[in-house]
C-alpha positions as CSV (number, residue, x, y, z in Angstrom):
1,X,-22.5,-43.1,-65.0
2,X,-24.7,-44.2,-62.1
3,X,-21.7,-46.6,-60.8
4,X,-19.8,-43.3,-60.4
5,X,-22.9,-41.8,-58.6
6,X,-22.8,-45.1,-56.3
7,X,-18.9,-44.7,-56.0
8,X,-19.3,-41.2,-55.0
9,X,-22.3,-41.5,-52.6
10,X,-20.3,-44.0,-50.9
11,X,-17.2,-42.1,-50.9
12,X,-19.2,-39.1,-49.3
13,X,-20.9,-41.1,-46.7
14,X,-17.9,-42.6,-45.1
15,X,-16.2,-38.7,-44.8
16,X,-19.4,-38.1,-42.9
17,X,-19.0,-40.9,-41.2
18,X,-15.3,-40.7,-40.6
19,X,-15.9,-36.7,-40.0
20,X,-18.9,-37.3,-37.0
21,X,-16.4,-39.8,-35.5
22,X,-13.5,-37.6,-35.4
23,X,-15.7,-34.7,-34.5
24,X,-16.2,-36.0,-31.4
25,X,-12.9,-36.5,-30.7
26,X,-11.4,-33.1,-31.8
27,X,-14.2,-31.5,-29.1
28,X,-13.2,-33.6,-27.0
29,X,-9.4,-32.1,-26.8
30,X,-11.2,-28.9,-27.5
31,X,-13.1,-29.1,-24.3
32,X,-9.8,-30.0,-22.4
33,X,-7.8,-27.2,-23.7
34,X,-10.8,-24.9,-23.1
35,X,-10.6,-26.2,-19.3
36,X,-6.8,-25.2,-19.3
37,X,-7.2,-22.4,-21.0
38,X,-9.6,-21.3,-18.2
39,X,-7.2,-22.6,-15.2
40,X,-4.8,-20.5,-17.3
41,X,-6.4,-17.9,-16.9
42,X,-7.2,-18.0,-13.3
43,X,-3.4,-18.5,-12.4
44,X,-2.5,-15.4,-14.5
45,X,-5.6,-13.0,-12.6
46,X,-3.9,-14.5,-9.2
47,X,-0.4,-13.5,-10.8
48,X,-1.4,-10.3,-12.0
49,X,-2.8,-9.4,-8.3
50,X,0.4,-11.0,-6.1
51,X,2.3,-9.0,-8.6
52,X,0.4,-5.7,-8.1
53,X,0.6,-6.9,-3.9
54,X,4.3,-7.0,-4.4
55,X,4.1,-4.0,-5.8
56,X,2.6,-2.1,-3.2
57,X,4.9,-3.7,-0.8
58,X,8.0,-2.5,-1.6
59,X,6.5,1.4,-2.3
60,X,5.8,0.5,1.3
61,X,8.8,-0.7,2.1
62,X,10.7,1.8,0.2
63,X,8.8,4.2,2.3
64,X,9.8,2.8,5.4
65,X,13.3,2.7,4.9
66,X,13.6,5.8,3.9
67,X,11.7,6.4,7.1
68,X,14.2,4.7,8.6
69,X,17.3,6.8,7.0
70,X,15.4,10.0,8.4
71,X,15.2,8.1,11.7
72,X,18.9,7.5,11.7
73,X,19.7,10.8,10.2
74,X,18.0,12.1,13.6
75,X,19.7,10.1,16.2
76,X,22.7,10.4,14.3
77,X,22.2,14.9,14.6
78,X,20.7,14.2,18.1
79,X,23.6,11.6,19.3
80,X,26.1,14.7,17.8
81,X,24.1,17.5,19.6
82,X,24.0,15.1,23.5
83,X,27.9,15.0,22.5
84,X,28.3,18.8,22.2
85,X,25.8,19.1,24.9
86,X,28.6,17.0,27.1
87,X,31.2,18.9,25.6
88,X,29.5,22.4,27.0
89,X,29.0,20.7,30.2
90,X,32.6,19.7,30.3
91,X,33.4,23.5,29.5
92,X,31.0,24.8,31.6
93,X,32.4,22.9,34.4
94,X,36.1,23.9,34.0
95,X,34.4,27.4,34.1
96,X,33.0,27.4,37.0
97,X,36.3,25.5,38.4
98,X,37.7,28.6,37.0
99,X,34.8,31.2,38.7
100,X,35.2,29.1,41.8
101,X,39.2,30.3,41.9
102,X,38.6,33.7,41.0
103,X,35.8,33.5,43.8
104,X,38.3,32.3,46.2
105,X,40.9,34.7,44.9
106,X,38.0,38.3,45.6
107,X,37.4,36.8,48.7
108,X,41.0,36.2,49.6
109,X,41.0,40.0,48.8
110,X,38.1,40.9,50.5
111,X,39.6,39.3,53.6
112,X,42.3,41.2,53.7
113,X,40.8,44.2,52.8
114,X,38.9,43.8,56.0
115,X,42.5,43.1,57.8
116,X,43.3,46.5,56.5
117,X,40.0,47.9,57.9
118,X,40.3,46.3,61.2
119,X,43.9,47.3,61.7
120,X,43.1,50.9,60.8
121,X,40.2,51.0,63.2
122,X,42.1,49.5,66.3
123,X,44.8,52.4,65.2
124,X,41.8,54.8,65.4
125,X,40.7,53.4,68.6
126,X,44.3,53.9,70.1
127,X,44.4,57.3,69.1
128,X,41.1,58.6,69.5
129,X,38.0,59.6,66.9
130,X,39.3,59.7,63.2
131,X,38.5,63.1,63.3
132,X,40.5,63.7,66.3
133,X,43.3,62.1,65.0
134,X,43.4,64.0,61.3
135,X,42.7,67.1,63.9
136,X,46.2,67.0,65.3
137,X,48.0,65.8,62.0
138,X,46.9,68.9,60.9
139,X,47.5,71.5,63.7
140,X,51.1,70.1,64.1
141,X,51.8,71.2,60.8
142,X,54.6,73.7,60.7
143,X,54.1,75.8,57.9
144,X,51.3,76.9,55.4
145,X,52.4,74.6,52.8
146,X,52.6,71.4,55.3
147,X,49.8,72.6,56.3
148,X,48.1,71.9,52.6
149,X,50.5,68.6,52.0
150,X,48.9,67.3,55.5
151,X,45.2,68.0,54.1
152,X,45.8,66.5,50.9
153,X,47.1,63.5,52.5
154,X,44.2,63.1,54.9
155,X,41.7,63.6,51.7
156,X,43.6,61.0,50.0
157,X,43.7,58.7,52.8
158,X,39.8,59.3,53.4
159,X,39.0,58.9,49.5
160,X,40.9,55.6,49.6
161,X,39.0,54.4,52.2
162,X,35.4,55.4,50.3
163,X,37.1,53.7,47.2
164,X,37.6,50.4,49.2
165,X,34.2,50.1,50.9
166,X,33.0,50.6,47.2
167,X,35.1,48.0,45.3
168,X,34.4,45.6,48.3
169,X,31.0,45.9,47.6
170,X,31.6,46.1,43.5
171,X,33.8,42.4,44.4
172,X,30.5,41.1,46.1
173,X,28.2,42.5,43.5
174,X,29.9,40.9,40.7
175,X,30.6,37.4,43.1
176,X,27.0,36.9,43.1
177,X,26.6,37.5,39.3
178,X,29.5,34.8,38.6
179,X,27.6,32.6,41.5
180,X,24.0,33.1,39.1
181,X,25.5,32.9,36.0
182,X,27.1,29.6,36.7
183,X,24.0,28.1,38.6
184,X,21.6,29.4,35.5
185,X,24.2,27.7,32.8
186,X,24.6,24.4,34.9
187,X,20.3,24.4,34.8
188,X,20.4,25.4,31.2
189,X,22.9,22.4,30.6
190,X,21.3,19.8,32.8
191,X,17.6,20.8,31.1
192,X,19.1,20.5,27.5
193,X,20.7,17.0,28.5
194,X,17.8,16.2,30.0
195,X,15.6,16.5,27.2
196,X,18.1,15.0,24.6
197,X,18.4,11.9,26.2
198,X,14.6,11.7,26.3
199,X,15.0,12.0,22.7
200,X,17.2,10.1,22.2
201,X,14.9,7.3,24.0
202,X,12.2,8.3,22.1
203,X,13.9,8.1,18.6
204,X,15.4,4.7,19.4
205,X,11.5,3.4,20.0
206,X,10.5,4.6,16.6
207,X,13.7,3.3,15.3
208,X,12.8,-0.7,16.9
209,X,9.5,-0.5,15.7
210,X,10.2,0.6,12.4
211,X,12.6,-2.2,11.9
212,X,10.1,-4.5,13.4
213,X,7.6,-3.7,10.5
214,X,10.6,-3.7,8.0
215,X,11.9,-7.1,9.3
216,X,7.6,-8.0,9.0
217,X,7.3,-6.7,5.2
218,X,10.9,-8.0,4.3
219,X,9.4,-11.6,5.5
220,X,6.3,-10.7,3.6
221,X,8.4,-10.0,0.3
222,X,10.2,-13.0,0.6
223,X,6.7,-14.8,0.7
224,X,4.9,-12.8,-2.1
225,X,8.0,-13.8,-4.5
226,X,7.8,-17.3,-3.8
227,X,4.3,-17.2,-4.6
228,X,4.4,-15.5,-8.0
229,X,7.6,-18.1,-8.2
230,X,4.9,-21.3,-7.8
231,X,1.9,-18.9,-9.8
232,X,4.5,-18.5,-13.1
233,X,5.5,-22.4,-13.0
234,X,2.1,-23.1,-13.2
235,X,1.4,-20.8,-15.8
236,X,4.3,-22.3,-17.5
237,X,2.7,-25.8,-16.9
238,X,-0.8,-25.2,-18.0
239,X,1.4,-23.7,-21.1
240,X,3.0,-26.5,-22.1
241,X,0.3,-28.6,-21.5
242,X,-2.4,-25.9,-23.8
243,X,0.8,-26.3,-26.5
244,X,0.3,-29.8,-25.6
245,X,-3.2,-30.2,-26.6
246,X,-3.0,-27.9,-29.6
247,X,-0.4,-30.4,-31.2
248,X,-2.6,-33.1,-30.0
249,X,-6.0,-31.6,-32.1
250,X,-3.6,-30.9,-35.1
251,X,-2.6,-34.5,-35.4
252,X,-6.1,-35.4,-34.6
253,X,-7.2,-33.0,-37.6
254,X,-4.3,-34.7,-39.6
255,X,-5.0,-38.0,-38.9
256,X,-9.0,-37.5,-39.7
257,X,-7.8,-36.1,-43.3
258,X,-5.6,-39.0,-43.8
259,X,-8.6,-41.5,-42.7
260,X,-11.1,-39.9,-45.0
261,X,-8.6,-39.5,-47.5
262,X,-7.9,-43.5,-47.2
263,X,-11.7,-44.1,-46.9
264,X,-12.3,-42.8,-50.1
265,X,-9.6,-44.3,-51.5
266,X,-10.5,-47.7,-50.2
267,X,-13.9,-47.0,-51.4
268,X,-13.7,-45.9,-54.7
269,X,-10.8,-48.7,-55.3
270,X,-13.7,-51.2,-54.4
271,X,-16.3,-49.7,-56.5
272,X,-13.7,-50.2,-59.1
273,X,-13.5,-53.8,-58.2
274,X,-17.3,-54.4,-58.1
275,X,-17.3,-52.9,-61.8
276,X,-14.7,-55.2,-62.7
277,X,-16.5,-57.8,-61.5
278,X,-19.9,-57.1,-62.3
279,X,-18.4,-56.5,-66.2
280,X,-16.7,-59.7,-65.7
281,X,-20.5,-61.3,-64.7
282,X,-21.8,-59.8,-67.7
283,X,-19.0,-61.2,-70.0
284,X,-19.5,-64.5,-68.5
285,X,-23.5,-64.1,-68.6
286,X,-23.5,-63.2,-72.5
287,X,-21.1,-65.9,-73.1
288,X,-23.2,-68.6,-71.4
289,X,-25.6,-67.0,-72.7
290,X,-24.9,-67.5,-76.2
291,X,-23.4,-71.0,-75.7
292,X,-26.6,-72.5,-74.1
293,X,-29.9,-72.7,-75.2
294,X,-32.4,-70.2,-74.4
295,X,-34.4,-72.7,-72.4
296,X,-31.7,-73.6,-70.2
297,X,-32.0,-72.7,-66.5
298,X,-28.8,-70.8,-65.5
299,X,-27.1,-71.7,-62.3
300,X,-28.3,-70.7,-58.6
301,X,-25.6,-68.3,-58.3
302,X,-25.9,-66.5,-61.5
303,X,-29.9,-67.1,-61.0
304,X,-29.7,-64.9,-57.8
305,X,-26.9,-62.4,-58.8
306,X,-29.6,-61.8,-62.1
307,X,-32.3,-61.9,-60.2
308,X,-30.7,-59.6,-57.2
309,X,-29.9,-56.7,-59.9
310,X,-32.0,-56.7,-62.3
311,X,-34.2,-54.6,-59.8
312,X,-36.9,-56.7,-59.1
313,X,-38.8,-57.6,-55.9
314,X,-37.4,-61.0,-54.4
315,X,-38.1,-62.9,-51.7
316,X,-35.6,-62.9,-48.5
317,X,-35.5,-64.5,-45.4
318,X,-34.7,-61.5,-42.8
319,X,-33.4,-61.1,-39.4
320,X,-32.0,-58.3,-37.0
321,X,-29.2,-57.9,-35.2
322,X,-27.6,-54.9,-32.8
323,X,-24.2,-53.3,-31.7
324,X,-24.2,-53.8,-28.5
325,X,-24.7,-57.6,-28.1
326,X,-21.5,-60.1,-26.4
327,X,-18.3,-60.0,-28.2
328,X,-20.0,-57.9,-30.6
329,X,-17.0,-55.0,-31.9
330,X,-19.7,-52.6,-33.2
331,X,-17.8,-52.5,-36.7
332,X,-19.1,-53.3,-39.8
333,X,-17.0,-55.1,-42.2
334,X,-16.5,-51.6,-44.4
335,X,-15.8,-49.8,-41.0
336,X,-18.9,-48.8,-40.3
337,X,-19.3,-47.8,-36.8
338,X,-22.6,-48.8,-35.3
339,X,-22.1,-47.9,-32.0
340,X,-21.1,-43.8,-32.7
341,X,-23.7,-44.9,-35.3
342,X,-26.9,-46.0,-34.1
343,X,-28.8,-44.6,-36.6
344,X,-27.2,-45.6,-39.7
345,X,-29.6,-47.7,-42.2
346,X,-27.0,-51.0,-42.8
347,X,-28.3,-54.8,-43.4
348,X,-25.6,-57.6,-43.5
349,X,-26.0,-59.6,-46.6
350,X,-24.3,-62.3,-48.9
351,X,-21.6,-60.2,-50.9
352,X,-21.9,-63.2,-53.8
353,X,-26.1,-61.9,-53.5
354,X,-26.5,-58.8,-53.1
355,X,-22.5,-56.8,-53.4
356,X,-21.1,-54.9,-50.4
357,X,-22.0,-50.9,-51.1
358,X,-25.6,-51.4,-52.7
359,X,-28.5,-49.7,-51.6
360,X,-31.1,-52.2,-51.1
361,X,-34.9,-51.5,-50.4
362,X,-36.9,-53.6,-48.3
363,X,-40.4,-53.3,-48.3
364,X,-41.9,-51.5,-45.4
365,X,-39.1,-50.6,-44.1
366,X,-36.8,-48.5,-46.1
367,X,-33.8,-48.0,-47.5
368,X,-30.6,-49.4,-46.6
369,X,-27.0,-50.1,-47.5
370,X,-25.5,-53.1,-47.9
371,X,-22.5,-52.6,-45.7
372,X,-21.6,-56.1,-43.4
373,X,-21.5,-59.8,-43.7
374,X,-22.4,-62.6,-41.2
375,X,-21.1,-66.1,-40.9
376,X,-24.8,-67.5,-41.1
377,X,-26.0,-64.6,-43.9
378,X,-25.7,-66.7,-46.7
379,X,-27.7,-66.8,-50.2
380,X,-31.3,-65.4,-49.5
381,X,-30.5,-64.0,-46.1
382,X,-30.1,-60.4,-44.8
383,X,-30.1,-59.5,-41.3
384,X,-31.3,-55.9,-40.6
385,X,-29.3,-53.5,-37.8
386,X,-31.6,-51.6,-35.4
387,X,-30.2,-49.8,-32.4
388,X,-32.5,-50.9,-29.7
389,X,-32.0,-54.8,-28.6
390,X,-35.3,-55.0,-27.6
391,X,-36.8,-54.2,-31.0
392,X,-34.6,-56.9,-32.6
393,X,-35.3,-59.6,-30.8
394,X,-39.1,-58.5,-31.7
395,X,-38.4,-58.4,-35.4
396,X,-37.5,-62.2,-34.7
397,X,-37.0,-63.8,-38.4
398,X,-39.6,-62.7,-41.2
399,X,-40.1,-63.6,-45.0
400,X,-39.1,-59.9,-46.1
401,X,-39.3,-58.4,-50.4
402,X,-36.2,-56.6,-51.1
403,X,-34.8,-55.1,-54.4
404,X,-31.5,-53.7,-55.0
405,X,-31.7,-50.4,-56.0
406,X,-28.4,-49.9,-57.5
């Protein structure tokens, strides 16, 4: 029963062991994929804002172009309303080509209207007064009723005259209306062209500059997408590489299990073979025993494997030895590793003394496990593992009481 205890304190020692050592190297990748994690991280808060900045430029972009479109749709009307403008100007002016006839026609009319006046007045003159002259038209009428046909006649001829003098007039009246009507629309016409080719200047400014800033954010576009492009292959990266490192601690995990799993084994498969051997000591022992006389010294070695279990104090010759020394591996022949170690309570002793696994007590000292060998730890020898060089080359080589515990 205490054999099993042994077995099983030695069994749970090396899965600490085995445990603290891979510990450290699972927080190790731990550490790593928390430092990608956090890089991670960063990358996506810079994606997250070029995406929102990409965002806001093409609302603004959107905006201008439709800017743009209402820009176009203006020069577009305006371009159609300098076009009709021409095209009232063209009208306009085949007006007044036709005012300027109809001018030249009233004052062909007037012209010889005035003929008519100045050949009736040089008649007048030859004649006499006008009076005079519708005077003797009428006394030389010969009866009553050529009398009236005479009067009438003069009247008409008299009312004509009146009638001229005022449609002469009327034709001048109305010459100078067409004259103001046509300077007033050519005005009109050359003010409304006028302003919609200032316009039309004006719109094709706003129309540059708009496409300048469009061109600007277009350019801007093309660089905020090719920097989300780089931000999301390196959040792809640090992905891969955060998969990376989880496979990486799983297999560490794995491998840890598979150690402790095979340190136990290995350790429980030697406490097996120290039973068998200590069982086959004890056969041999009895049967020596039994086949020599009790006053019969036994041999050295069984004399020191007796005298090294029974429990009892017996003298040693000690010395101490670190991890850290020339050539030195830090491993103790059960894989014990002193250096993650430095701490641990191990002497190096004769397995054919004192067996590999035991716990051995030394006096003043402590307890301790019997857990490597030496090439010069032979019979009565143990050499003692202390972590600071310094303090084992103190200890130097002492006469030491040890007993094996169990």
């Amino acid at each position: 029963m205490l054999k099993k205890f042994i077995t099983l304190a030695i069994v749970a020692w090396l899965g600490q062991f085995f445990f603290a050592t891979g510990t450290y190297a699972t927080e190790e990748l731990e550490n790593e994929q928390e430092q990608i994690k956090e890089e991670r991280e960063a990358v996506q808060a810079e994606l997250s804002e070029a995406e929102a900045e990409l965002v806001a430029l093409i609302a603004d972009l959107e905006s201008l172009n439709d800017h743009l479109h209402n820009l176009s749709e203006k020069i577009e009307a305006n371009e159609d309303m300098i076009e009709e403008t021409e095209a009232e100007i063209s009208e306009t002016e085949n007006q007044v080509e036709e005012l300027e006839a109809e001018m030249d026609r009233l004052q062909e009319d007037i012209d010889e209207r005035f003929e008519l006046l100045k050949d009736r007045a040089s008649s007048y003159q030859r004649n006499g007064s006008g009076n005079g002259a519708y005077i003797e038209v009428i006394l030389g009428a010969e009866s009553f009723g050529d009398f009236m046909s005479r009067v009438m006649t003069i009247s008409k001829i008299a009312q004509a005259d009146n009638d001229f003098i005022e449609q002469l007039e009327a034709n001048q009246l109305e010459l100078e209306e067409v004259q103001l009507q046509h300077v007033e629309s050519l005005l009109a016409l050359a003010n409304k062209a006028t302003e919609l080719e200032e316009m039309q200047d004006e719109l094709d400014e706003q129309k540059e500059e708009v496409e300048r800033v469009r061109d600007d954010m277009k350019e801007n576009e093309a660089e905020q997408e090719a920097l989300i492009a780089k931000l999301v292959d390196q959040d792809l990266d640090l992905a891969s590489q955060e998969a990376d490192v989880r496979n990486r601690i799983k297999d560490e995990v794995k491998r840890q299990e598979e150690q402790r799993a095979e340190a136990a084994r290995q350790a429980e498969q030697e406490a097996k073979e120290r039973e068998a051997a200590e069982a086959e000591k004890e056969r041999e022992s009895a049967e020596a025993k039994s086949s020599e006389s009790n006053t019969s010294s036994p041999s050295r070695s069984n004399s020191n494997n007796n005298s090294s279990s029974d429990g009892s104090w017996q003298t040693f010759s000690a010395t101490a030895y670190t991890a850290s020394c020339n050539g030195c591996s830090g491993i103790t022949s059960t894989g014990i590793n002193l250096k993650d170690n430095p701490n641990a309570k191990v002497i190096a002793v004769d397995p054919s003394v004192i067996p590999l696994g035991s716990r051995v007590e030394v006096k003043g000292y402590g307890t301790y496990i019997a857990a490597d060998t030496g090439g010069n730890i032979t019979g009565q020898k143990i050499d003692i593992f202390m972590s600071n060089r310094s303090n084992a080359l103190a200890f130097g080589r002492q006469s030491v009481q040890i007993r094996i515990l169990n």
